[in-house]
CSV table of C-alpha atoms and ligand atoms in Angstrom, one decimal:
chain,number,residue,atom,x,y,z
A,1,UNK,CA,100.2,63.3,128.3
A,2,UNK,CA,100.7,65.0,131.5
A,3,UNK,CA,102.0,62.9,134.4
A,4,UNK,CA,100.9,63.0,138.1
A,5,UNK,CA,102.7,61.2,141.0
A,6,UNK,CA,101.3,59.8,144.2
A,7,UNK,CA,103.2,58.3,147.0
A,8,UNK,CA,101.4,56.4,149.5
A,9,UNK,CA,102.8,55.5,153.3
A,10,UNK,CA,101.0,53.7,156.2
A,11,UNK,CA,102.8,56.3,158.4
A,12,UNK,CA,100.7,59.1,156.8
A,13,UNK,CA,97.8,58.2,158.6
A,14,UNK,CA,94.7,60.4,159.4
A,15,UNK,CA,92.1,58.6,161.4
A,16,UNK,CA,89.9,55.5,161.1
A,17,UNK,CA,87.1,56.0,158.8
A,18,UNK,CA,84.1,56.7,160.7
A,19,UNK,CA,81.0,55.0,159.1
A,20,UNK,CA,78.9,57.9,159.9
A,21,UNK,CA,80.7,59.8,157.1
A,22,UNK,CA,78.4,58.0,154.6
A,23,UNK,CA,75.1,59.2,155.7
A,24,UNK,CA,72.2,60.5,154.0
A,25,UNK,CA,69.1,63.1,154.6
A,26,UNK,CA,65.5,62.2,154.4
A,27,UNK,CA,63.2,65.5,154.7
A,28,UNK,CA,59.6,66.1,154.2
A,29,UNK,CA,60.4,68.3,151.0
A,30,UNK,CA,59.1,67.7,147.6
A,31,UNK,CA,58.9,63.9,146.7
A,32,UNK,CA,61.8,62.7,149.0
A,33,UNK,CA,59.2,61.0,151.4
A,34,UNK,CA,56.0,61.0,149.6
A,35,UNK,CA,56.5,59.1,146.3
A,36,UNK,CA,60.2,58.5,147.2
A,37,UNK,CA,60.7,56.1,150.2
A,38,UNK,CA,57.0,56.0,150.8
A,39,UNK,CA,54.2,55.2,148.2
A,40,UNK,CA,51.4,53.0,149.5
A,41,UNK,CA,49.7,51.3,146.5
A,42,UNK,CA,53.1,51.4,144.5
A,43,UNK,CA,53.7,47.9,143.0
A,44,UNK,CA,56.9,47.8,145.0
A,45,UNK,CA,55.5,48.9,148.2
A,46,UNK,CA,55.3,46.6,151.1
A,47,UNK,CA,52.3,46.8,153.5
A,48,UNK,CA,53.7,49.9,155.3
A,49,UNK,CA,53.9,51.7,152.1
A,50,UNK,CA,57.8,51.5,152.0
A,51,UNK,CA,59.0,51.1,148.5
A,52,UNK,CA,61.3,48.1,148.1
A,53,UNK,CA,63.1,49.1,145.0
A,54,UNK,CA,64.2,52.4,146.8
A,55,UNK,CA,65.2,50.3,149.8
A,56,UNK,CA,67.4,48.3,147.8
A,57,UNK,CA,68.9,51.0,146.2
A,58,UNK,CA,69.8,52.7,149.7
A,59,UNK,CA,71.3,49.4,150.8
A,60,UNK,CA,73.3,49.4,147.7
A,61,UNK,CA,74.4,53.1,148.1
A,62,UNK,CA,75.9,52.0,151.4
A,63,UNK,CA,74.1,54.7,153.3
A,64,UNK,CA,75.0,54.5,157.1
A,65,UNK,CA,73.1,57.2,158.9
A,66,UNK,CA,70.1,59.2,157.9
A,67,UNK,CA,68.9,62.5,159.2
A,68,UNK,CA,65.2,63.2,159.7
A,69,UNK,CA,62.7,65.1,159.3
A,70,UNK,CA,64.6,68.2,158.0
A,71,UNK,CA,66.1,70.4,157.0
A,72,UNK,CA,63.9,73.7,156.8
A,73,UNK,CA,61.0,71.3,157.5
A,74,UNK,CA,61.6,70.6,161.0
A,75,UNK,CA,61.6,74.4,162.2
A,76,UNK,CA,57.7,74.3,161.9
A,77,UNK,CA,57.0,70.6,162.6
A,78,UNK,CA,55.0,69.2,165.3
A,79,UNK,CA,56.5,65.7,165.6
A,80,UNK,CA,53.0,64.7,167.5
A,81,UNK,CA,51.2,65.0,164.5
A,82,UNK,CA,53.1,62.2,162.7
A,83,UNK,CA,52.4,59.5,165.3
A,84,UNK,CA,49.5,57.4,166.5
A,85,UNK,CA,46.6,56.0,164.5
A,86,UNK,CA,47.1,57.3,160.7
A,87,UNK,CA,43.5,58.2,160.3
A,88,UNK,CA,43.7,60.8,163.5
A,89,UNK,CA,46.6,62.7,162.0
A,90,UNK,CA,46.2,66.3,160.9
A,91,UNK,CA,46.7,67.7,157.5
A,92,UNK,CA,49.1,70.7,157.9
A,93,UNK,CA,50.3,73.6,155.9
A,94,UNK,CA,54.1,73.2,156.1
A,95,UNK,CA,55.5,76.8,156.1
A,96,UNK,CA,59.2,75.9,154.9
A,97,UNK,CA,58.1,74.6,151.3
A,98,UNK,CA,54.6,75.7,151.4
A,99,UNK,CA,53.5,72.1,150.8
A,100,UNK,CA,50.5,70.0,152.3
A,101,UNK,CA,51.7,67.7,154.9
A,102,UNK,CA,49.3,65.0,155.4
A,103,UNK,CA,51.4,63.4,158.3
A,104,UNK,CA,50.8,60.0,156.6
A,105,UNK,CA,54.5,59.3,157.2
A,106,UNK,CA,56.0,60.2,160.7
A,107,UNK,CA,58.5,59.0,163.1
A,108,UNK,CA,57.5,55.4,163.5
A,109,UNK,CA,57.2,54.9,159.9
A,110,UNK,CA,60.8,56.6,159.6
A,111,UNK,CA,62.1,54.1,162.2
A,112,UNK,CA,60.2,51.1,160.6
A,113,UNK,CA,62.0,52.2,157.3
A,114,UNK,CA,65.5,53.0,158.9
A,115,UNK,CA,65.5,49.5,160.1
A,116,UNK,CA,64.5,48.0,156.8
A,117,UNK,CA,67.4,49.7,155.0
A,118,UNK,CA,69.7,49.1,157.9
A,119,UNK,CA,70.7,52.6,158.9
A,120,UNK,CA,71.2,54.5,162.1
A,121,UNK,CA,68.6,57.3,162.5
A,122,UNK,CA,69.8,61.1,163.1
A,123,UNK,CA,66.8,63.0,164.5
A,124,UNK,CA,66.3,67.0,164.2
A,125,UNK,CA,64.1,68.9,167.0
A,126,UNK,CA,62.2,71.9,166.1
A,127,UNK,CA,64.0,75.0,167.8
A,128,UNK,CA,62.3,77.3,165.2
A,129,UNK,CA,58.4,77.4,166.4
A,130,UNK,CA,59.1,75.1,169.5
A,131,UNK,CA,61.5,74.7,172.1
A,132,UNK,CA,62.8,72.6,175.0
A,133,UNK,CA,59.7,70.8,176.3
A,134,UNK,CA,58.8,69.5,172.6
A,135,UNK,CA,62.4,68.4,172.2
A,136,UNK,CA,62.7,66.4,175.5
A,137,UNK,CA,59.3,64.7,175.0
A,138,UNK,CA,60.7,63.7,171.7
A,139,UNK,CA,63.9,62.2,173.2
A,140,UNK,CA,61.6,60.5,175.9
A,141,UNK,CA,59.2,59.2,173.3
A,142,UNK,CA,62.2,57.7,171.3
A,143,UNK,CA,64.5,56.6,173.9
A,144,UNK,CA,62.9,55.8,177.5
A,145,UNK,CA,61.8,52.3,177.7
A,146,UNK,CA,58.5,52.8,179.6
A,147,UNK,CA,57.0,54.4,182.6
A,148,UNK,CA,56.4,58.0,181.6
A,149,UNK,CA,53.9,59.9,179.6
A,150,UNK,CA,55.8,60.0,176.3
A,151,UNK,CA,57.3,56.5,176.6
A,152,UNK,CA,54.1,54.9,177.4
A,153,UNK,CA,52.7,56.9,174.3
A,154,UNK,CA,54.9,55.5,171.9
A,155,UNK,CA,54.0,51.8,173.6
A,156,UNK,CA,50.4,53.0,173.0
A,157,UNK,CA,51.3,53.5,169.4
A,158,UNK,CA,52.5,49.8,169.1
A,159,UNK,CA,56.2,50.4,169.6
A,160,UNK,CA,57.3,48.5,172.7
A,161,UNK,CA,61.1,48.9,172.3
A,162,UNK,CA,62.7,52.4,172.4
A,163,UNK,CA,64.2,53.8,169.0
A,164,UNK,CA,67.1,54.6,170.9
A,165,UNK,CA,68.3,57.3,169.0
A,166,UNK,CA,72.1,58.7,169.4
A,167,UNK,CA,72.6,61.6,167.1
A,168,UNK,CA,70.3,64.7,167.6
A,169,UNK,CA,70.4,67.9,165.7
A,170,UNK,CA,69.5,71.2,167.7
A,171,UNK,CA,67.3,72.7,165.0
A,172,UNK,CA,68.3,73.4,161.5
A,173,UNK,CA,70.1,76.4,159.7
A,174,UNK,CA,69.1,78.8,162.5
A,175,UNK,CA,70.8,81.7,161.1
A,176,UNK,CA,69.2,81.6,157.6
A,177,UNK,CA,66.7,84.6,156.9
A,178,UNK,CA,64.6,81.7,155.3
A,179,UNK,CA,64.2,79.9,158.4
A,180,UNK,CA,61.0,79.7,160.3
A,181,UNK,CA,62.0,81.0,163.8
A,182,UNK,CA,65.2,82.4,162.8
A,183,UNK,CA,67.6,83.5,165.7
A,184,UNK,CA,70.7,85.4,166.1
A,185,UNK,CA,73.7,83.5,167.2
A,186,UNK,CA,73.6,84.3,170.8
A,187,UNK,CA,69.9,83.7,170.8
A,188,UNK,CA,70.4,80.4,169.3
A,189,UNK,CA,73.4,79.5,171.6
A,190,UNK,CA,71.6,80.0,174.5
A,191,UNK,CA,68.7,77.8,173.4
A,192,UNK,CA,70.8,75.4,172.1
A,193,UNK,CA,72.6,75.0,175.6
A,194,UNK,CA,69.3,74.7,177.3
A,195,UNK,CA,67.7,72.4,175.1
A,196,UNK,CA,70.8,70.3,175.0
A,197,UNK,CA,70.9,70.4,178.9
A,198,UNK,CA,67.5,69.0,179.0
A,199,UNK,CA,67.6,66.5,176.3
A,200,UNK,CA,70.8,65.0,178.0
A,201,UNK,CA,68.9,64.7,181.2
A,202,UNK,CA,66.4,62.4,179.6
A,203,UNK,CA,69.0,60.5,178.0
A,204,UNK,CA,72.8,61.2,178.9
A,205,UNK,CA,74.4,59.0,176.2
A,206,UNK,CA,73.1,60.8,173.6
A,207,UNK,CA,75.1,63.1,171.1
A,208,UNK,CA,74.1,66.7,170.0
A,209,UNK,CA,74.8,68.9,167.0
A,210,UNK,CA,74.5,72.3,167.2
A,211,UNK,CA,73.8,74.3,164.1
A,212,UNK,CA,76.7,76.1,162.5
A,213,UNK,CA,76.3,78.7,159.5
A,214,UNK,CA,74.0,77.5,156.7
A,215,UNK,CA,76.8,77.8,154.5
A,216,UNK,CA,80.8,79.5,154.4
A,217,UNK,CA,79.2,82.6,152.5
A,218,UNK,CA,76.8,83.8,155.3
A,219,UNK,CA,77.7,86.9,156.3
A,220,UNK,CA,78.0,85.8,159.9
A,221,UNK,CA,80.1,82.8,159.4
A,222,UNK,CA,82.8,81.9,161.7
A,223,UNK,CA,81.3,84.7,164.3
A,224,UNK,CA,78.3,82.4,164.3
A,225,UNK,CA,80.2,79.4,165.3
A,226,UNK,CA,82.2,81.1,167.8
A,227,UNK,CA,79.2,82.5,169.3
A,228,UNK,CA,77.2,79.6,169.6
A,229,UNK,CA,79.9,77.3,170.9
A,230,UNK,CA,80.8,79.9,173.6
A,231,UNK,CA,77.1,79.5,174.7
A,232,UNK,CA,76.9,75.7,174.1
A,233,UNK,CA,80.2,74.2,174.4
A,234,UNK,CA,79.7,72.1,177.2
A,235,UNK,CA,76.5,70.5,176.1
A,236,UNK,CA,77.0,69.8,172.4
A,237,UNK,CA,79.4,67.2,170.7
A,238,UNK,CA,79.3,68.6,166.9
A,239,UNK,CA,79.0,71.7,165.3
A,240,UNK,CA,77.1,71.5,161.8
A,241,UNK,CA,78.2,72.4,158.3
A,242,UNK,CA,76.0,72.8,155.3
A,243,UNK,CA,77.5,73.3,151.9
A,244,UNK,CA,76.1,72.7,148.5
A,245,UNK,CA,78.0,73.5,145.3
A,246,UNK,CA,76.2,75.1,142.2
A,247,UNK,CA,77.7,74.4,138.8
A,248,UNK,CA,76.3,77.4,137.3
A,249,UNK,CA,77.5,80.1,139.9
A,250,UNK,CA,81.1,80.3,139.1
A,251,UNK,CA,83.3,79.4,136.2
A,252,UNK,CA,83.2,75.8,135.4
A,253,UNK,CA,87.0,75.0,136.3
A,254,UNK,CA,86.1,76.4,140.0
A,255,UNK,CA,83.0,74.1,140.2
A,256,UNK,CA,85.2,71.3,139.1
A,257,UNK,CA,87.5,72.3,142.1
A,258,UNK,CA,84.7,72.4,144.4
A,259,UNK,CA,86.4,70.0,147.1
A,260,UNK,CA,89.3,72.9,147.5
A,261,UNK,CA,86.2,75.0,148.8
A,262,UNK,CA,85.2,72.1,151.2
A,263,UNK,CA,88.6,71.7,152.5
A,264,UNK,CA,88.9,75.4,153.7
A,265,UNK,CA,85.4,75.1,154.9
A,266,UNK,CA,86.3,72.2,157.3
A,267,UNK,CA,89.4,73.8,158.3
A,268,UNK,CA,88.0,77.1,159.2
A,269,UNK,CA,85.3,75.6,161.4
A,270,UNK,CA,87.9,73.2,163.3
A,271,UNK,CA,90.0,76.4,163.9
A,272,UNK,CA,87.2,78.2,165.1
A,273,UNK,CA,85.8,75.5,167.5
A,274,UNK,CA,89.5,75.1,168.8
A,275,UNK,CA,89.7,78.8,169.4
A,276,UNK,CA,86.6,78.6,171.5
A,277,UNK,CA,88.1,75.4,173.2
A,278,UNK,CA,91.2,77.5,174.0
A,279,UNK,CA,89.0,80.6,175.3
A,280,UNK,CA,87.0,78.3,177.5
A,281,UNK,CA,90.1,76.2,178.5
A,282,UNK,CA,88.2,73.1,177.8
A,283,UNK,CA,89.7,69.8,177.2
A,284,UNK,CA,87.0,68.3,175.3
A,285,UNK,CA,87.0,68.7,171.4
A,286,UNK,CA,83.9,69.5,169.3
A,287,UNK,CA,83.7,67.3,166.1
A,288,UNK,CA,82.3,68.2,162.8
A,289,UNK,CA,79.0,67.1,161.4
A,290,UNK,CA,78.5,68.0,157.5
A,291,UNK,CA,74.9,67.0,157.8
A,292,UNK,CA,74.2,68.7,154.3
A,293,UNK,CA,76.2,68.6,151.5
A,294,UNK,CA,76.0,68.0,147.6
A,295,UNK,CA,75.9,69.5,144.4
A,296,UNK,CA,72.6,71.8,143.9
A,297,UNK,CA,71.7,73.6,140.7
A,298,UNK,CA,70.7,76.3,143.2
A,299,UNK,CA,70.2,79.3,140.8
A,300,UNK,CA,67.5,77.5,139.2
A,301,UNK,CA,65.6,77.0,142.5
A,302,UNK,CA,62.2,78.9,142.8
A,303,UNK,CA,61.8,80.4,146.5
A,304,UNK,CA,58.6,79.0,148.3
A,305,UNK,CA,56.9,82.5,148.3
A,306,UNK,CA,57.0,82.5,144.4
A,307,UNK,CA,55.2,78.9,144.2
A,308,UNK,CA,51.6,78.0,144.9
A,309,UNK,CA,50.6,75.6,147.7
A,310,UNK,CA,51.0,72.0,146.6
A,311,UNK,CA,50.7,68.7,147.8
A,312,UNK,CA,53.8,66.7,147.1
A,313,UNK,CA,55.3,69.1,144.6
A,314,UNK,CA,58.5,68.1,142.6
A,315,UNK,CA,61.0,70.2,144.2
A,316,UNK,CA,64.7,70.7,143.0
A,317,UNK,CA,64.9,67.2,141.2
A,318,UNK,CA,68.2,68.1,139.7
A,319,UNK,CA,69.6,65.6,137.0
A,320,UNK,CA,73.4,64.8,137.7
A,321,UNK,CA,75.9,64.4,135.0
A,322,UNK,CA,79.4,62.8,134.7
A,323,UNK,CA,80.9,66.3,136.0
A,324,UNK,CA,78.7,66.4,138.9
A,325,UNK,CA,79.7,62.8,139.9
A,326,UNK,CA,83.1,63.7,139.6
A,327,UNK,CA,82.6,66.6,141.9
A,328,UNK,CA,80.6,64.3,144.5
A,329,UNK,CA,83.5,61.9,144.4
A,330,UNK,CA,86.1,64.5,144.9
A,331,UNK,CA,83.9,66.1,148.0
A,332,UNK,CA,83.9,62.5,149.5
A,333,UNK,CA,87.9,62.4,149.2
A,334,UNK,CA,87.8,66.0,151.1
A,335,UNK,CA,85.6,64.5,153.8
A,336,UNK,CA,87.8,61.5,154.2
A,337,UNK,CA,91.1,63.6,154.5
A,338,UNK,CA,89.6,65.2,157.4
A,339,UNK,CA,88.5,62.3,159.0
A,340,UNK,CA,90.1,63.2,162.3
A,341,UNK,CA,87.7,66.0,163.1
A,342,UNK,CA,84.8,65.5,160.5
A,343,UNK,CA,83.0,62.1,161.8
A,344,UNK,CA,79.5,62.7,160.5
A,345,UNK,CA,78.4,63.5,156.8
A,346,UNK,CA,75.0,63.6,155.2
A,347,UNK,CA,74.5,63.8,151.6
A,348,UNK,CA,71.4,65.8,151.0
A,349,UNK,CA,69.2,64.4,150.1
A,350,UNK,CA,68.4,60.6,149.6
A,351,UNK,CA,65.5,60.3,146.9
A,352,UNK,CA,64.6,62.8,144.4
A,353,UNK,CA,65.2,66.0,145.9
A,354,UNK,CA,68.8,66.8,144.9
A,355,UNK,CA,69.3,63.0,145.3
A,356,UNK,CA,71.4,60.0,144.0
A,357,UNK,CA,68.1,58.0,143.9
A,358,UNK,CA,65.2,59.1,141.6
A,359,UNK,CA,61.6,57.8,141.5
A,360,UNK,CA,58.8,58.3,139.1
A,361,UNK,CA,55.5,57.9,141.2
A,362,UNK,CA,53.9,54.6,140.1
A,363,UNK,CA,57.3,53.9,138.2
A,364,UNK,CA,60.7,52.6,138.7
A,365,UNK,CA,63.6,53.9,140.7
A,366,UNK,CA,67.0,54.5,139.3
A,367,UNK,CA,70.4,55.7,140.2
A,368,UNK,CA,71.7,59.0,139.0
A,369,UNK,CA,75.6,59.4,138.0
A,370,UNK,CA,76.3,60.7,141.8
A,371,UNK,CA,75.2,57.4,143.0
A,372,UNK,CA,78.3,55.7,142.0
A,373,UNK,CA,81.4,57.5,143.5
A,374,UNK,CA,79.1,57.4,146.7
A,375,UNK,CA,78.4,53.6,146.8
A,376,UNK,CA,81.7,52.7,145.9
A,377,UNK,CA,83.4,54.9,148.3
A,378,UNK,CA,81.1,53.6,151.1
A,379,UNK,CA,81.6,50.2,150.1
A,380,UNK,CA,85.4,50.5,149.8
A,381,UNK,CA,86.7,53.2,152.5
A,382,UNK,CA,87.8,50.9,155.4
A,383,UNK,CA,90.4,50.8,158.2
A,384,UNK,CA,92.6,53.9,158.3
A,385,UNK,CA,92.4,57.0,156.3
A,386,UNK,CA,95.9,57.6,154.6
A,387,UNK,CA,97.0,60.9,153.5
A,388,UNK,CA,98.7,60.9,149.9
A,389,UNK,CA,101.5,62.9,148.7
A,390,UNK,CA,100.8,64.2,145.1
A,391,UNK,CA,102.8,65.9,142.4
A,392,UNK,CA,100.4,67.0,139.7
A,393,UNK,CA,99.8,69.4,136.9
A,394,UNK,CA,97.8,72.5,137.8
A,395,UNK,CA,94.7,73.8,136.3
A,396,UNK,CA,93.5,77.5,136.8
A,397,UNK,CA,90.2,78.4,138.5
A,398,UNK,CA,88.4,81.4,139.1
A,399,UNK,CA,88.0,81.0,142.9
A,400,UNK,CA,90.9,79.4,144.0
A,401,UNK,CA,94.1,80.2,141.4
A,402,UNK,CA,95.7,77.3,140.3
A,403,UNK,CA,95.1,73.9,142.0
A,404,UNK,CA,96.3,70.5,141.0
A,405,UNK,CA,94.2,68.7,138.4
A,406,UNK,CA,94.5,65.3,140.4
A,407,UNK,CA,93.2,65.0,143.9
A,408,UNK,CA,93.3,61.7,146.0
A,409,UNK,CA,93.0,60.1,149.5
A,410,UNK,CA,93.6,56.5,150.5
A,411,UNK,CA,92.4,54.0,153.1
A,412,UNK,CA,94.0,50.9,154.4
A,413,UNK,CA,92.5,48.3,156.2
A,414,UNK,CA,94.9,46.4,158.5
A,415,UNK,CA,92.5,43.5,159.1
A,416,UNK,CA,92.1,42.5,155.4
A,417,UNK,CA,95.1,44.1,154.1
A,418,UNK,CA,92.9,46.1,151.5
A,419,UNK,CA,94.6,49.1,150.4
A,420,UNK,CA,92.2,51.5,148.3
A,421,UNK,CA,93.1,54.8,146.4
A,422,UNK,CA,90.3,57.2,145.7
A,423,UNK,CA,91.2,59.6,142.9
A,424,UNK,CA,89.7,62.3,140.6
A,425,UNK,CA,91.1,63.9,137.6
A,426,UNK,CA,89.3,67.3,137.6
A,427,UNK,CA,90.9,68.6,134.7
A,428,UNK,CA,90.0,68.7,130.8
A,429,UNK,CA,93.0,66.8,129.8
A,430,UNK,CA,94.2,63.0,130.2
A,431,UNK,CA,96.6,62.6,132.8
A,432,UNK,CA,98.8,59.5,133.4
A,433,UNK,CA,99.1,58.8,137.2
A,434,UNK,CA,101.9,57.1,138.6
A,435,UNK,CA,101.7,55.4,142.2
A,436,UNK,CA,104.8,54.9,144.3
A,437,UNK,CA,103.9,52.0,146.8
A,438,UNK,CA,107.5,51.3,148.0
A,439,UNK,CA,106.1,51.4,151.5
A,440,UNK,CA,103.7,48.6,150.7
A,441,UNK,CA,105.9,46.1,149.2
A,442,UNK,CA,103.6,43.0,149.5
A,443,UNK,CA,100.6,44.8,147.7
A,444,UNK,CA,99.6,43.9,144.2
A,445,UNK,CA,97.1,45.9,142.0
A,446,UNK,CA,93.6,44.3,141.9
A,447,UNK,CA,90.9,46.3,140.5
A,448,UNK,CA,90.4,49.7,138.7
A,449,UNK,CA,86.8,51.1,139.0
A,450,UNK,CA,86.3,54.5,137.2
A,451,UNK,CA,83.5,56.7,136.2
A,452,UNK,CA,84.3,58.5,133.1
A,453,UNK,CA,82.4,59.2,129.8
A,454,UNK,CA,83.4,60.8,126.4
A,455,UNK,CA,80.2,62.9,127.1
A,456,UNK,CA,80.7,64.6,130.5
A,457,UNK,CA,77.2,65.8,130.2
A,458,UNK,CA,75.6,62.5,130.1
A,459,UNK,CA,73.1,61.6,132.6
A,460,UNK,CA,70.9,58.6,133.7
A,461,UNK,CA,67.2,58.8,133.1
A,462,UNK,CA,64.2,56.5,133.9
A,463,UNK,CA,64.3,55.6,130.2
A,464,UNK,CA,68.3,55.2,130.1
A,465,UNK,CA,68.8,54.3,133.8
A,466,UNK,CA,72.4,52.8,133.1
A,467,UNK,CA,73.7,55.3,130.4
A,468,UNK,CA,76.4,56.2,133.0
A,469,UNK,CA,78.0,53.4,135.2
A,470,UNK,CA,81.4,52.5,136.4
A,471,UNK,CA,83.6,50.3,134.7
A,472,UNK,CA,85.8,47.8,136.1
A,473,UNK,CA,89.4,46.9,134.7
A,474,UNK,CA,92.5,45.1,136.1
A,475,UNK,CA,94.4,47.4,138.4
A,476,UNK,CA,97.8,48.9,138.1
A,477,UNK,CA,100.4,51.2,139.6
A,478,UNK,CA,100.4,53.2,136.1
A,479,UNK,CA,96.7,54.3,135.2
A,480,UNK,CA,95.3,56.6,132.7
A,481,UNK,CA,92.8,59.2,134.1
A,482,UNK,CA,90.6,60.4,131.5
A,483,UNK,CA,89.5,64.1,131.8
A,484,UNK,CA,86.9,64.9,134.4
A,485,UNK,CA,86.8,61.4,135.9
A,486,UNK,CA,86.5,59.6,139.2
A,487,UNK,CA,88.4,56.4,140.3
A,488,UNK,CA,89.0,53.9,143.1
A,489,UNK,CA,92.2,51.6,142.7
A,490,UNK,CA,92.1,48.8,145.0
A,491,UNK,CA,95.5,46.8,146.1
A,492,UNK,CA,95.6,43.2,147.7
A,493,UNK,CA,98.1,42.2,150.2
A,494,UNK,CA,99.9,39.0,149.1
A,495,UNK,CA,101.9,37.5,151.8
B,1,AHR,O1,68.3,70.2,151.3
B,1,AHR,C1,67.4,71.3,151.1
B,1,AHR,C2,67.6,72.4,152.2
B,1,AHR,O2,68.4,73.1,152.2
B,1,AHR,C3,67.2,72.0,153.6
B,1,AHR,O3,65.9,72.1,154.3
B,1,AHR,C4,67.9,72.9,154.3
B,1,AHR,O4,68.4,72.9,155.5
B,1,AHR,C5,68.9,73.6,153.2
B,1,AHR,O5,68.9,74.9,153.1
């Protein structure tokens, strides 16, 4: 059996764990909202139509921040359509997904859901078909207590207290040819700066996310970020990153090593943001918001133009297997490794649409395989992120050359003493992992949580919702990592 060695030291500190790294995303797309989080008449729905079974799973997933209402959807959305008496709301054609939008679920329903789920809302404004006026009115509606037209409108809608939304996205993927109202980098940068300035006049305490590239393969990647930040550096606080990994796009080993790509993407965006900082001679640093990431079988996607117009179509309801779960766990390791600059993360999406939680209309909700590494990482990652020093056998990949089969990061909670090592084996052979904890002399092994299966293509379904679940065994400083597996090794401090 091949062997990997991992050394930990409290001196290898990266940054505190920001809870916002464990965010998610609810878009009006497919069945994420309708028959996902919201299904009046479902046996589990409350008086507001919010599904309690889904809410319970969202809490168990440990999601902290949820981005809403899109995504591509936001770029042709009128937020006013989704507030006020339900019977007065218009039915619209959503151009992003060519779906019928009833507007039965809107801003105030989302805020009610967010409160019930215990998550922080992260709102996006429409900079595709709309602009500064609609964006500032939305901030006013959400955040001002009273005494202005928009805040009084909210009060008239039965919401006395402001929603007090801190995090705002200035549009979505504005570089994408598919985006309604797509702009050039210069056009978007100027609009983001002006919209951002006006939105901060309404509420100076909000934090703004400018759109970065839709993905690192966009032909304008990096030049887009540089231009946008040249225009909007002073107004914004974050630049966004979006990335999806398709198991069928490259060789299988490259897919298993997707976190290598994420590491490089994040580091390139940091370098670009810091280049603009130097050029503009600013002190402030721009942080990163990875506000869409996941595994997505994108090559199976049907373009909106190639589908008919439907109400609540089942869009991109990918089934995730054990390999996908390992990759999701590894992407979370990569995110934690960059916790000094990457401080917001939203897995896309939360329910049904490329999601950890699935539902059947009128039926039960269940956890996909990718639910498990997310839930355990969100639950266990506390305190300070620690870099790990790893020596591991290499695996060969088409995209990245030779990469270590084992990848890991650790967190150390100084208050409780808890030390957790998150590890993946992304190779196809068993590996023995030896941990060197000499720098933690008072720590003893506690638990070893693992997600692994002899059949790495196994999935969970409505009929077999617990086919793939994590196992819990006694921990150790030497552990066996089965092929294609995810692990959390916990250690307790005994003084
Ligand atoms: O998450 C699905 C879609 O992917 C989002 O609407 C869009 O922003 C991205 O291209």
